[in-house]
PDB file of C-alpha atoms in Angstrom:
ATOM      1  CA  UNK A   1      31.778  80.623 141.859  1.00 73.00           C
ATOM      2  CA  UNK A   2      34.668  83.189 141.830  1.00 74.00           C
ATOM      3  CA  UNK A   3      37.166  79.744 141.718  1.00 76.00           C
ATOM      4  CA  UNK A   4      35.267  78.173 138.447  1.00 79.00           C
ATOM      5  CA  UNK A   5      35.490  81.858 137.230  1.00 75.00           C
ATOM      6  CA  UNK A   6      39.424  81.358 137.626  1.00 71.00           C
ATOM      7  CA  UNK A   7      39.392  77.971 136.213  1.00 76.00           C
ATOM      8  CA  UNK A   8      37.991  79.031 132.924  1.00 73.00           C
ATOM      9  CA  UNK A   9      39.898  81.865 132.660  1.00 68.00           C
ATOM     10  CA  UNK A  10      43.205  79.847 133.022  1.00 71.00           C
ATOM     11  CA  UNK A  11      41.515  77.228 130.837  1.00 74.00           C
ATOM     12  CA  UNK A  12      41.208  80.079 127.539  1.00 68.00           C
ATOM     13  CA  UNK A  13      44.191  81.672 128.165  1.00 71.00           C
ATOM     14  CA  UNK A  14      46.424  78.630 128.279  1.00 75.00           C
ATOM     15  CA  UNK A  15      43.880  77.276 124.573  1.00 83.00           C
ATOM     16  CA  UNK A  16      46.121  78.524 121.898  1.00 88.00           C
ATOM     17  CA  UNK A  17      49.181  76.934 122.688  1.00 87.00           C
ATOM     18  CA  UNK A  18      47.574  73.642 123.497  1.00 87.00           C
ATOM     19  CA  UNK A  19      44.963  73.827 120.273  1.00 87.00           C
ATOM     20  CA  UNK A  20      48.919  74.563 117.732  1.00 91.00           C
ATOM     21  CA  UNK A  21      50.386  71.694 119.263  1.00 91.00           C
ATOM     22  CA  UNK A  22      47.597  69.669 119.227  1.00 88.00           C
ATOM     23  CA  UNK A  23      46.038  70.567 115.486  1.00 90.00           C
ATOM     24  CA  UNK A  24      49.672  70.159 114.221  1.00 92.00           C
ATOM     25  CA  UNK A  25      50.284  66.614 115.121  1.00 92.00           C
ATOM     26  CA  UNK A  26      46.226  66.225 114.136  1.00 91.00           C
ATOM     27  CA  UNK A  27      47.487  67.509 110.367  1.00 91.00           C
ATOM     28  CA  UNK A  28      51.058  66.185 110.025  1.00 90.00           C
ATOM     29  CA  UNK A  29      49.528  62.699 110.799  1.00 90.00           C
ATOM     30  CA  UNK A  30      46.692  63.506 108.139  1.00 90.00           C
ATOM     31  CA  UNK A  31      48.882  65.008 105.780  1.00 86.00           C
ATOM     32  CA  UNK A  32      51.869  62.797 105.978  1.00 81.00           C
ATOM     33  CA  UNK A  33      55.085  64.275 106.694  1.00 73.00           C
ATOM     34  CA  UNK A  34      53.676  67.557 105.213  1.00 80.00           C
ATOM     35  CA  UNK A  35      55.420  69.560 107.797  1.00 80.00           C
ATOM     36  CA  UNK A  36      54.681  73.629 106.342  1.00 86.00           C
ATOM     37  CA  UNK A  37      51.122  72.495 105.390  1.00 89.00           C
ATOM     38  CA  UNK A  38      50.562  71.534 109.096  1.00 88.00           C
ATOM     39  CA  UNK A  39      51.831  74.346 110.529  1.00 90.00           C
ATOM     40  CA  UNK A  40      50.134  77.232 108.364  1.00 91.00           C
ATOM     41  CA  UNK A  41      46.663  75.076 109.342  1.00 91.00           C
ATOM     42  CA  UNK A  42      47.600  75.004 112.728  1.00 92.00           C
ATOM     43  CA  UNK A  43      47.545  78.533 112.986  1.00 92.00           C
ATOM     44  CA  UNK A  44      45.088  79.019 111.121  1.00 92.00           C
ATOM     45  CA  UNK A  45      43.282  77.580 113.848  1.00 91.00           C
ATOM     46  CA  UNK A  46      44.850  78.768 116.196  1.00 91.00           C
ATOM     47  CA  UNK A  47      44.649  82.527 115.132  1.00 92.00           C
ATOM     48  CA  UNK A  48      40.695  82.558 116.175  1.00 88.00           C
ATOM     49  CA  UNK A  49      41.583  81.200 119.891  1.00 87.00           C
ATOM     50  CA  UNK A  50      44.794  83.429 120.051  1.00 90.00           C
ATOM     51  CA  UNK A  51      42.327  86.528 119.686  1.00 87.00           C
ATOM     52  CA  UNK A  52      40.238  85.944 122.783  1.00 84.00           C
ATOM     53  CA  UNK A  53      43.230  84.646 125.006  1.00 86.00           C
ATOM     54  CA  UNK A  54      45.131  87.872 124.299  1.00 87.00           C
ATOM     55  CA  UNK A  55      42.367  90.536 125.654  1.00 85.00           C
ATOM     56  CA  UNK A  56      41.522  87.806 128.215  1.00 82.00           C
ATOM     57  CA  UNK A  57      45.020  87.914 129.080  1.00 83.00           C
ATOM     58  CA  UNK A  58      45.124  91.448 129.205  1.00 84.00           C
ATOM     59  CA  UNK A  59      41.549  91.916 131.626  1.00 83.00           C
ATOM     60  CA  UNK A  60      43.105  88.965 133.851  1.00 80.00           C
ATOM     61  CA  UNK A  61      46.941  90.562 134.389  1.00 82.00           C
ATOM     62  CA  UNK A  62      45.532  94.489 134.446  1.00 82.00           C
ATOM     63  CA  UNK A  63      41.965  94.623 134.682  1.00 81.00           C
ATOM     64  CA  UNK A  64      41.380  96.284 131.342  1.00 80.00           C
ATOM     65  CA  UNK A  65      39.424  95.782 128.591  1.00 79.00           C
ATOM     66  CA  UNK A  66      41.250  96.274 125.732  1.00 77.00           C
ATOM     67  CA  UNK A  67      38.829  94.338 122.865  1.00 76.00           C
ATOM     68  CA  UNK A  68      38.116  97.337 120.598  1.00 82.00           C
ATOM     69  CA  UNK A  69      41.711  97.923 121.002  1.00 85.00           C
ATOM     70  CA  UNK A  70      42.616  94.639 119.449  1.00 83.00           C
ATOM     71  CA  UNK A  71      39.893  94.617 116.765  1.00 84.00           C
ATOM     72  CA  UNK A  72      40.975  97.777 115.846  1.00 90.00           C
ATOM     73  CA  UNK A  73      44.641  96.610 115.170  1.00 90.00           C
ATOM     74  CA  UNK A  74      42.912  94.311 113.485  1.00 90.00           C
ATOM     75  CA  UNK A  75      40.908  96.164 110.919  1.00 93.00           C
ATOM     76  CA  UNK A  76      43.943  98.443 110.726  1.00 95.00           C
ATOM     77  CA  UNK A  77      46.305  95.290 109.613  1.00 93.00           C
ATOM     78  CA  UNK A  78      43.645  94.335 107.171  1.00 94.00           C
ATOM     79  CA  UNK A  79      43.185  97.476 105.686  1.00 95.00           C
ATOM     80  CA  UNK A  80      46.813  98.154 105.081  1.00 94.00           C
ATOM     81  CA  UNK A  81      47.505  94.351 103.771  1.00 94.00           C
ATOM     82  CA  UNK A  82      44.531  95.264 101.720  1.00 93.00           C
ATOM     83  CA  UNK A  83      45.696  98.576 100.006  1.00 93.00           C
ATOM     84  CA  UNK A  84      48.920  97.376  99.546  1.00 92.00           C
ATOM     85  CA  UNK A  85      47.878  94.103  97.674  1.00 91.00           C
ATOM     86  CA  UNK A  86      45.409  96.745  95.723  1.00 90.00           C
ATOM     87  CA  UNK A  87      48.591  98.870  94.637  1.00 89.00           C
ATOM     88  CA  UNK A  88      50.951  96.155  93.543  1.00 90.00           C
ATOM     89  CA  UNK A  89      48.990  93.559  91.828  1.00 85.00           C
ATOM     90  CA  UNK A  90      46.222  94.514  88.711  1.00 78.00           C
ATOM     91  CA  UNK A  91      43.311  91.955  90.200  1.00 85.00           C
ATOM     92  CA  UNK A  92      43.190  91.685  94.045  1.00 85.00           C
ATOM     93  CA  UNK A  93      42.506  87.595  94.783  1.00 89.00           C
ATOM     94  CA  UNK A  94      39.978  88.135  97.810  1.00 90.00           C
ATOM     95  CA  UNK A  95      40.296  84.167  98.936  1.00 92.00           C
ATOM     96  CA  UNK A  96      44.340  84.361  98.927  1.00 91.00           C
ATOM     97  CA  UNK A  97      44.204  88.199 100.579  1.00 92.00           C
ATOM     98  CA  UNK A  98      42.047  86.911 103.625  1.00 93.00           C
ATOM     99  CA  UNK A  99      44.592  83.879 104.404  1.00 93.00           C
ATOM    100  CA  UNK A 100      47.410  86.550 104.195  1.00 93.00           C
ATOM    101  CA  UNK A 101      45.772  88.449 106.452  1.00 94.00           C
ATOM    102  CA  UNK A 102      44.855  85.751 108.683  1.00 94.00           C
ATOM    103  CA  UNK A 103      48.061  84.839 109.023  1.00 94.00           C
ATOM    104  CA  UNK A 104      49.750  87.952 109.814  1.00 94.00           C
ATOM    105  CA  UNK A 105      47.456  88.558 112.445  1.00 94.00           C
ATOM    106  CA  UNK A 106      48.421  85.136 113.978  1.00 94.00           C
ATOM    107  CA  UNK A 107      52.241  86.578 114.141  1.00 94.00           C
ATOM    108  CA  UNK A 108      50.575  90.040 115.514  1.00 93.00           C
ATOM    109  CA  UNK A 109      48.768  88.097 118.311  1.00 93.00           C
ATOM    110  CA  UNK A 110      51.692  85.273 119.174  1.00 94.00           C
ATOM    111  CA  UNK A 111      53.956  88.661 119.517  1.00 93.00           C
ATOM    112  CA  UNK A 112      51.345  90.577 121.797  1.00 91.00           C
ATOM    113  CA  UNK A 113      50.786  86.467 123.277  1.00 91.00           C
ATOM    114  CA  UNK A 114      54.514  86.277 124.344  1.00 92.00           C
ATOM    115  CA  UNK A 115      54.989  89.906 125.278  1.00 92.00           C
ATOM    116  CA  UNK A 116      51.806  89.923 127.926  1.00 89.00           C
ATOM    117  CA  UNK A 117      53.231  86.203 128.851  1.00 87.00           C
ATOM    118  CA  UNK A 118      56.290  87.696 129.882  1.00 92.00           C
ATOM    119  CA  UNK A 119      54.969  91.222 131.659  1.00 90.00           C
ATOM    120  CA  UNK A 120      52.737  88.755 133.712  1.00 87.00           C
ATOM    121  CA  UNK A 121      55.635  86.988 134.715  1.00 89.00           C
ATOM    122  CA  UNK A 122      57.995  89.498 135.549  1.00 92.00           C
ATOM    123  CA  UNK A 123      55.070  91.326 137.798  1.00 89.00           C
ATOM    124  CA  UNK A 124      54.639  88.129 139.518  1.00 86.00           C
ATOM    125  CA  UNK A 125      58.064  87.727 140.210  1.00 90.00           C
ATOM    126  CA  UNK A 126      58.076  91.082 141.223  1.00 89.00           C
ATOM    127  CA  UNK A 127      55.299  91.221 143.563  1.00 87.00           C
ATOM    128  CA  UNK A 128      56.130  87.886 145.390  1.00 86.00           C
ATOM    129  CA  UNK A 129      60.080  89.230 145.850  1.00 88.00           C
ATOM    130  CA  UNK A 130      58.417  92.375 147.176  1.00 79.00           C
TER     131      UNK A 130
END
């Protein structure tokens, strides 16, 4: 049981990367040659996915929960993105606001992705040269 545990674990954490790659050669065939387009859908999709393999990430490599943490970031990113769209323009577009936000989050959580990635593997390293 604690082995299929494992399994599914490695399974959602190594999901975002394979879902980009996968949903971008999905579009860019649909879209034909469309290269941007496919990649801003791609991570679109991918944003969701990237949200659960960070704090599963996180629980795995420390044993910490950090979801409020990372919904909290969250709200904070929106909020900001949404005062600041508030202040400059005179009518706030709600549909173009939310894919803004969207896809800053999806550079917040490949950052945090990449930067737990890399902790992970420098403790390994470390702990197997120790």
């Amino acid at each position: 049981m604690k082995l299929l545990v494992s399994y599914i674990l490695g399974i959602l954490i190594f999901i975002p990367v394979t879902i980009f790659i996968l949903s971008y050669f999905i579009f860019r065939k649909i879209l034909k040659k469309r290269a941007n387009q496919s990649v801003r859908l791609a991570a679109d999709i991918t944003t969701f996915f990237l949200f659960f393999s960070v704090t599963i990430s996180i629980a795995t490599l420390w044993g910490t929960r950090l979801s409020l943490i990372a919904i909290a970031i969250s709200l904070l990113i929106a909020i900001i993105m949404t005062y600041q769209d508030w202040k400059t323009k005179k009518e706030m577009k709600i549909i173009p606001l939310l894919r803004k936000i969207w896809r800053v989050q999806f550079l917040y959580l490949v950052l945090v992705y990449n930067a737990v990635w890399l902790v992970g593997i420098v403790q390994s390293i470390l702990f197997f040269i120790t």
